[in-house]
Amino acid sequence: MSDVLKHECGIAVIRLLKPLEFYKEKYGSAFYGVNKMYLMMEKQHNRGQDGAGFASIKLNTKPGERYISRVRSIAQQPIQDIFAQINERVNKEFADHPEYSDDVALQKKNIPYIGEVLLGHVRYGTFGKNSVESVHPFLRQNNWMHRNLIMAGNFNMTNVKELFRNLIELGQHPKEYTDTITIMEKIGHFLDDAVSKIYKDLKKEGYNKREASPQIAERLNVAKILRRAAKNWDGGYAMAGLIGHGDSFVLRDPAGIRPAYYYKDDEVVVIASERPVIQTVFNVKFEDVKELEPGHALITKNSGKVSIKKILQPLERKACSFERIYFSRGSDAEIYQERKMLGKLLMPKVLEAIGNDTKNTVFSYIPNTAETSFFGMIETAEAALNKNKTAAILTGQRSISAEKVTEILSERIRVEKIAIKDVKLRTFITEDSSRDDLVAHVYDVTYGVIKPTDNLVIIDDSIVRGTTLKKSILRMLDRLHPKKIVVVSSAPQIRYPDCYGIDMANLESLVAFSAALALLKENNQYHIVKDVYDKCIDQTELEDVYVQNFVKEIYDPFTDEQISDKIAELLSDDSIEAEVKIIFQSVENLHKACPEHLGDWYFTGNYPTVGGNRVVNRAFINFYEGNKERAY
């Protein structure tokens, strides 16, 4: 993606179902779980590179023995930094105590990080400062083992203000105003309440405090705690939690906005944000990795019993389509085919834009995630070319010469690697004029393959802000002196902010919104902006369920093509000599390509939860008033 979008997070949970001695004997190390967690986090580094965290719990430890370990990092390569710290500590323990090397019991007792319940997290910071305190997992500590709670997630809540107020009404004093702390404290409140009630019951039954502890672990109803805590949540989430005595859970939002997959056998239970991560790390088949259903939680008790419980009533499924377009790893079998289909479905518009002149057109892509859609586009182009070849040969019938047949058959779709991203280049200077010059050199181009009579078609995942396209890519491509540059987006026009975990918090940074405003001015319809503002203001005191998305009225007067053409005009200034055309995927074709992931609110404004409409209206109010605050 030429405009870098930041995704909220990726999660990984491993629960070992056998004693650590089993993994030592079978796999050669009691650190089997730690090693697998490193791989799972590295395989999800695409989901977050601002920070990473790891936590583990040891089961059935004696009083006085440390049973929770946690390490977090915001180093330049945070995953590697975490596991370097872990390795350094473990190697030191082995060097100082050679007797630990073949004694798993001593390892578990004395070495941190080893454990049966493990939680990993990778983070992109879309909310708050990128300090190590903002990095998951978060830890809620208590001297009662059952009241310790470790949380990590891939989520944003649209109603964090309301949830924060609820905590205050419960008598709490939250230490931070963030959705993660708020969610953890809400779950923690009901966890405390459940533990207290179970203890009172056990006391009546004649158990003393020490005898009560294992009974609390057995009787604790995690699903009930989650139902009480999640009652008023509004957002997209896949959140994981570990309770001090060893229970664990992963809960997915009712609309299925954020992804979660799991695998279970008699040795492990594994949950991750992406399916191929589990497939690769544990060498299992595609069909063995299941998707956690929306509104459900996968719960593993201290005993190792695994269950899937419905926590919230599922809503209409609106799984995030951006996962399929861009965020998730393209090695997933379904995602790979969907991305190819996105490219295929764009080809008719592309052929129209170049007048079906494939002979004088070079096709390329913006590296790296647009590559798969490019393959689909080229397959369709080749099919169209073969159809033309067949028609040319049949038209000639018997009079066509062998040389002419050879000439017809030798024509190929011209494919070149035009744009080359310099992955080591960082725009580290924030001062605008200097930074713009750096942005202009993020990409290099391949010279000598474009003729002045050529069209140049280049596909990208999406066009969000258009900044890099305007300041870098179009200028670089124009240096090749093509006749026409056709930029193709495998995603539709991004018109609305996201509030469920992707870094699109305001409207004015979206180039489609800027294009619509420009068209309103040109057509003497800018009064619509004030009308929409007034309607948004009128709704600020309404309950979320009654709020409508009036920002749609900004786009209503214009066709998709009119907005696309205006975007092309905004992104190509007078210094660009080539004609510039921009083509976007249609929402209809997006749904054809990704039929199980219909979450399209970025493109349509149809938010899957009631809080979404409030957020988009607040984003518009902020834009109109010149307020730079986030809308949620």
PDB file of N, CA, C and O in Angstrom, residues 356-394:
ATOM      1  N   ASN A 356      -8.433  -1.008 -25.112  1.00  0.00           N
ATOM      2  CA  ASN A 356      -8.089  -2.400 -25.458  1.00  0.00           C
ATOM      3  C   ASN A 356      -6.729  -2.541 -26.147  1.00  0.00           C
ATOM      4  O   ASN A 356      -6.454  -3.566 -26.760  1.00  0.00           O
ATOM      5  N   ASP A 357      -5.901  -1.526 -26.017  1.00  0.00           N
ATOM      6  CA  ASP A 357      -4.588  -1.550 -26.680  1.00  0.00           C
ATOM      7  C   ASP A 357      -3.548  -2.195 -25.761  1.00  0.00           C
ATOM      8  O   ASP A 357      -2.691  -1.519 -25.184  1.00  0.00           O
ATOM      9  N   THR A 358      -3.609  -3.497 -25.598  1.00  0.00           N
ATOM     10  CA  THR A 358      -2.641  -4.192 -24.743  1.00  0.00           C
ATOM     11  C   THR A 358      -1.254  -4.212 -25.367  1.00  0.00           C
ATOM     12  O   THR A 358      -0.252  -4.338 -24.656  1.00  0.00           O
ATOM     13  N   LYS A 359      -1.183  -4.062 -26.688  1.00  0.00           N
ATOM     14  CA  LYS A 359       0.112  -4.093 -27.373  1.00  0.00           C
ATOM     15  C   LYS A 359       0.994  -2.921 -26.937  1.00  0.00           C
ATOM     16  O   LYS A 359       2.224  -3.055 -26.827  1.00  0.00           O
ATOM     17  N   ASN A 360       0.372  -1.799 -26.685  1.00  0.00           N
ATOM     18  CA  ASN A 360       1.120  -0.600 -26.293  1.00  0.00           C
ATOM     19  C   ASN A 360       0.871  -0.234 -24.829  1.00  0.00           C
ATOM     20  O   ASN A 360       0.760   0.941 -24.477  1.00  0.00           O
ATOM     21  N   THR A 361       0.800  -1.260 -23.995  1.00  0.00           N
ATOM     22  CA  THR A 361       0.558  -1.045 -22.570  1.00  0.00           C
ATOM     23  C   THR A 361       1.487  -1.924 -21.745  1.00  0.00           C
ATOM     24  O   THR A 361       1.646  -3.117 -22.040  1.00  0.00           O
ATOM     25  N   VAL A 362       2.086  -1.330 -20.744  1.00  0.00           N
ATOM     26  CA  VAL A 362       2.901  -2.075 -19.778  1.00  0.00           C
ATOM     27  C   VAL A 362       2.124  -2.159 -18.468  1.00  0.00           C
ATOM     28  O   VAL A 362       1.585  -1.156 -17.981  1.00  0.00           O
ATOM     29  N   PHE A 363       2.068  -3.375 -17.893  1.00  0.00           N
ATOM     30  CA  PHE A 363       1.345  -3.613 -16.640  1.00  0.00           C
ATOM     31  C   PHE A 363       2.346  -3.839 -15.505  1.00  0.00           C
ATOM     32  O   PHE A 363       3.324  -4.562 -15.667  1.00  0.00           O
ATOM     33  N   SER A 364       2.050  -3.243 -14.351  1.00  0.00           N
ATOM     34  CA  SER A 364       2.923  -3.424 -13.191  1.00  0.00           C
ATOM     35  C   SER A 364       2.114  -3.240 -11.920  1.00  0.00           C
ATOM     36  O   SER A 364       0.885  -3.124 -11.957  1.00  0.00           O
ATOM     37  N   TYR A 365       2.796  -3.219 -10.769  1.00  0.00           N
ATOM     38  CA  TYR A 365       2.104  -3.115  -9.477  1.00  0.00           C
ATOM     39  C   TYR A 365       2.984  -2.366  -8.479  1.00  0.00           C
ATOM     40  O   TYR A 365       4.189  -2.248  -8.644  1.00  0.00           O
ATOM     41  N   ILE A 366       2.319  -1.855  -7.434  1.00  0.00           N
ATOM     42  CA  ILE A 366       3.033  -1.247  -6.315  1.00  0.00           C
ATOM     43  C   ILE A 366       3.398  -2.367  -5.351  1.00  0.00           C
ATOM     44  O   ILE A 366       2.517  -3.068  -4.850  1.00  0.00           O
ATOM     45  N   PRO A 367       4.668  -2.589  -5.087  1.00  0.00           N
ATOM     46  CA  PRO A 367       5.023  -3.681  -4.167  1.00  0.00           C
ATOM     47  C   PRO A 367       4.600  -3.310  -2.743  1.00  0.00           C
ATOM     48  O   PRO A 367       4.521  -2.142  -2.403  1.00  0.00           O
ATOM     49  N   ASN A 368       4.305  -4.346  -1.915  1.00  0.00           N
ATOM     50  CA  ASN A 368       4.447  -5.758  -2.214  1.00  0.00           C
ATOM     51  C   ASN A 368       3.097  -6.467  -2.188  1.00  0.00           C
ATOM     52  O   ASN A 368       2.900  -7.476  -2.833  1.00  0.00           O
ATOM     53  N   THR A 369       2.145  -5.933  -1.416  1.00  0.00           N
ATOM     54  CA  THR A 369       0.907  -6.672  -1.230  1.00  0.00           C
ATOM     55  C   THR A 369      -0.062  -6.560  -2.402  1.00  0.00           C
ATOM     56  O   THR A 369      -1.049  -7.281  -2.451  1.00  0.00           O
ATOM     57  N   ALA A 370       0.186  -5.687  -3.358  1.00  0.00           N
ATOM     58  CA  ALA A 370      -0.661  -5.604  -4.541  1.00  0.00           C
ATOM     59  C   ALA A 370      -0.290  -6.674  -5.568  1.00  0.00           C
ATOM     60  O   ALA A 370      -0.972  -6.827  -6.580  1.00  0.00           O
ATOM     61  N   GLU A 371       0.758  -7.415  -5.297  1.00  0.00           N
ATOM     62  CA  GLU A 371       1.277  -8.372  -6.275  1.00  0.00           C
ATOM     63  C   GLU A 371       0.249  -9.439  -6.639  1.00  0.00           C
ATOM     64  O   GLU A 371       0.097  -9.806  -7.810  1.00  0.00           O
ATOM     65  N   THR A 372      -0.489  -9.953  -5.649  1.00  0.00           N
ATOM     66  CA  THR A 372      -1.430 -11.028  -5.932  1.00  0.00           C
ATOM     67  C   THR A 372      -2.593 -10.535  -6.790  1.00  0.00           C
ATOM     68  O   THR A 372      -3.011 -11.209  -7.731  1.00  0.00           O
ATOM     69  N   SER A 373      -3.121  -9.350  -6.489  1.00  0.00           N
ATOM     70  CA  SER A 373      -4.177  -8.772  -7.329  1.00  0.00           C
ATOM     71  C   SER A 373      -3.666  -8.537  -8.752  1.00  0.00           C
ATOM     72  O   SER A 373      -4.405  -8.705  -9.729  1.00  0.00           O
ATOM     73  N   PHE A 374      -2.399  -8.187  -8.849  1.00  0.00           N
ATOM     74  CA  PHE A 374      -1.766  -8.000 -10.160  1.00  0.00           C
ATOM     75  C   PHE A 374      -1.795  -9.299 -10.963  1.00  0.00           C
ATOM     76  O   PHE A 374      -2.110  -9.292 -12.159  1.00  0.00           O
ATOM     77  N   PHE A 375      -1.483 -10.420 -10.308  1.00  0.00           N
ATOM     78  CA  PHE A 375      -1.533 -11.712 -10.999  1.00  0.00           C
ATOM     79  C   PHE A 375      -2.930 -11.973 -11.568  1.00  0.00           C
ATOM     80  O   PHE A 375      -3.082 -12.447 -12.701  1.00  0.00           O
ATOM     81  N   GLY A 376      -3.964 -11.677 -10.767  1.00  0.00           N
ATOM     82  CA  GLY A 376      -5.326 -11.878 -11.242  1.00  0.00           C
ATOM     83  C   GLY A 376      -5.657 -10.980 -12.413  1.00  0.00           C
ATOM     84  O   GLY A 376      -6.312 -11.404 -13.375  1.00  0.00           O
ATOM     85  N   MET A 377      -5.192  -9.745 -12.352  1.00  0.00           N
ATOM     86  CA  MET A 377      -5.435  -8.804 -13.443  1.00  0.00           C
ATOM     87  C   MET A 377      -4.768  -9.279 -14.729  1.00  0.00           C
ATOM     88  O   MET A 377      -5.364  -9.239 -15.816  1.00  0.00           O
ATOM     89  N   ILE A 378      -3.534  -9.772 -14.606  1.00  0.00           N
ATOM     90  CA  ILE A 378      -2.800 -10.225 -15.790  1.00  0.00           C
ATOM     91  C   ILE A 378      -3.428 -11.479 -16.394  1.00  0.00           C
ATOM     92  O   ILE A 378      -3.493 -11.630 -17.622  1.00  0.00           O
ATOM     93  N   GLU A 379      -3.902 -12.390 -15.549  1.00  0.00           N
ATOM     94  CA  GLU A 379      -4.581 -13.588 -16.066  1.00  0.00           C
ATOM     95  C   GLU A 379      -5.766 -13.194 -16.942  1.00  0.00           C
ATOM     96  O   GLU A 379      -5.996 -13.773 -18.005  1.00  0.00           O
ATOM     97  N   THR A 380      -6.523 -12.199 -16.490  1.00  0.00           N
ATOM     98  CA  THR A 380      -7.682 -11.738 -17.253  1.00  0.00           C
ATOM     99  C   THR A 380      -7.233 -11.029 -18.534  1.00  0.00           C
ATOM    100  O   THR A 380      -7.854 -11.186 -19.595  1.00  0.00           O
ATOM    101  N   ALA A 381      -6.162 -10.249 -18.450  1.00  0.00           N
ATOM    102  CA  ALA A 381      -5.637  -9.575 -19.637  1.00  0.00           C
ATOM    103  C   ALA A 381      -5.169 -10.596 -20.677  1.00  0.00           C
ATOM    104  O   ALA A 381      -5.407 -10.429 -21.884  1.00  0.00           O
ATOM    105  N   GLU A 382      -4.506 -11.642 -20.206  1.00  0.00           N
ATOM    106  CA  GLU A 382      -4.033 -12.689 -21.127  1.00  0.00           C
ATOM    107  C   GLU A 382      -5.201 -13.421 -21.770  1.00  0.00           C
ATOM    108  O   GLU A 382      -5.154 -13.781 -22.950  1.00  0.00           O
ATOM    109  N   ALA A 383      -6.267 -13.649 -21.003  1.00  0.00           N
ATOM    110  CA  ALA A 383      -7.452 -14.304 -21.562  1.00  0.00           C
ATOM    111  C   ALA A 383      -8.071 -13.439 -22.656  1.00  0.00           C
ATOM    112  O   ALA A 383      -8.489 -13.936 -23.711  1.00  0.00           O
ATOM    113  N   ALA A 384      -8.121 -12.115 -22.408  1.00  0.00           N
ATOM    114  CA  ALA A 384      -8.671 -11.198 -23.412  1.00  0.00           C
ATOM    115  C   ALA A 384      -7.792 -11.166 -24.660  1.00  0.00           C
ATOM    116  O   ALA A 384      -8.295 -11.152 -25.792  1.00  0.00           O
ATOM    117  N   LEU A 385      -6.476 -11.185 -24.445  1.00  0.00           N
ATOM    118  CA  LEU A 385      -5.559 -11.181 -25.576  1.00  0.00           C
ATOM    119  C   LEU A 385      -5.691 -12.466 -26.391  1.00  0.00           C
ATOM    120  O   LEU A 385      -5.696 -12.438 -27.632  1.00  0.00           O
ATOM    121  N   ASN A 386      -5.797 -13.596 -25.713  1.00  0.00           N
ATOM    122  CA  ASN A 386      -5.952 -14.875 -26.423  1.00  0.00           C
ATOM    123  C   ASN A 386      -7.235 -14.910 -27.239  1.00  0.00           C
ATOM    124  O   ASN A 386      -7.280 -15.494 -28.336  1.00  0.00           O
ATOM    125  N   LYS A 387      -8.271 -14.287 -26.699  1.00  0.00           N
ATOM    126  CA  LYS A 387      -9.533 -14.207 -27.446  1.00  0.00           C
ATOM    127  C   LYS A 387      -9.336 -13.407 -28.731  1.00  0.00           C
ATOM    128  O   LYS A 387      -9.824 -13.774 -29.807  1.00  0.00           O
ATOM    129  N   ASN A 388      -8.583 -12.303 -28.632  1.00  0.00           N
ATOM    130  CA  ASN A 388      -8.304 -11.479 -29.811  1.00  0.00           C
ATOM    131  C   ASN A 388      -7.433 -12.241 -30.811  1.00  0.00           C
ATOM    132  O   ASN A 388      -7.627 -12.129 -32.029  1.00  0.00           O
ATOM    133  N   LYS A 389      -6.457 -13.006 -30.312  1.00  0.00           N
ATOM    134  CA  LYS A 389      -5.598 -13.807 -31.193  1.00  0.00           C
ATOM    135  C   LYS A 389      -6.425 -14.830 -31.965  1.00  0.00           C
ATOM    136  O   LYS A 389      -6.250 -15.012 -33.178  1.00  0.00           O
ATOM    137  N   THR A 390      -7.306 -15.499 -31.233  1.00  0.00           N
ATOM    138  CA  THR A 390      -8.156 -16.515 -31.876  1.00  0.00           C
ATOM    139  C   THR A 390      -9.010 -15.891 -32.972  1.00  0.00           C
ATOM    140  O   THR A 390      -9.121 -16.428 -34.080  1.00  0.00           O
ATOM    141  N   ALA A 391      -9.598 -14.720 -32.651  1.00  0.00           N
ATOM    142  CA  ALA A 391     -10.438 -14.032 -33.635  1.00  0.00           C
ATOM    143  C   ALA A 391      -9.628 -13.629 -34.860  1.00  0.00           C
ATOM    144  O   ALA A 391     -10.086 -13.767 -36.005  1.00  0.00           O
ATOM    145  N   ALA A 392      -8.393 -13.135 -34.649  1.00  0.00           N
ATOM    146  CA  ALA A 392      -7.544 -12.702 -35.774  1.00  0.00           C
ATOM    147  C   ALA A 392      -7.196 -13.878 -36.672  1.00  0.00           C
ATOM    148  O   ALA A 392      -7.186 -13.762 -37.909  1.00  0.00           O
ATOM    149  N   ILE A 393      -6.895 -15.031 -36.073  1.00  0.00           N
ATOM    150  CA  ILE A 393      -6.527 -16.216 -36.854  1.00  0.00           C
ATOM    151  C   ILE A 393      -7.735 -16.739 -37.617  1.00  0.00           C
ATOM    152  O   ILE A 393      -7.648 -17.077 -38.810  1.00  0.00           O
ATOM    153  N   LEU A 394      -8.899 -16.790 -36.948  1.00  0.00           N
ATOM    154  CA  LEU A 394     -10.103 -17.307 -37.624  1.00  0.00           C
ATOM    155  C   LEU A 394     -10.558 -16.385 -38.738  1.00  0.00           C
ATOM    156  O   LEU A 394     -11.084 -16.840 -39.762  1.00  0.00           O
TER     157      LEU A 394
END
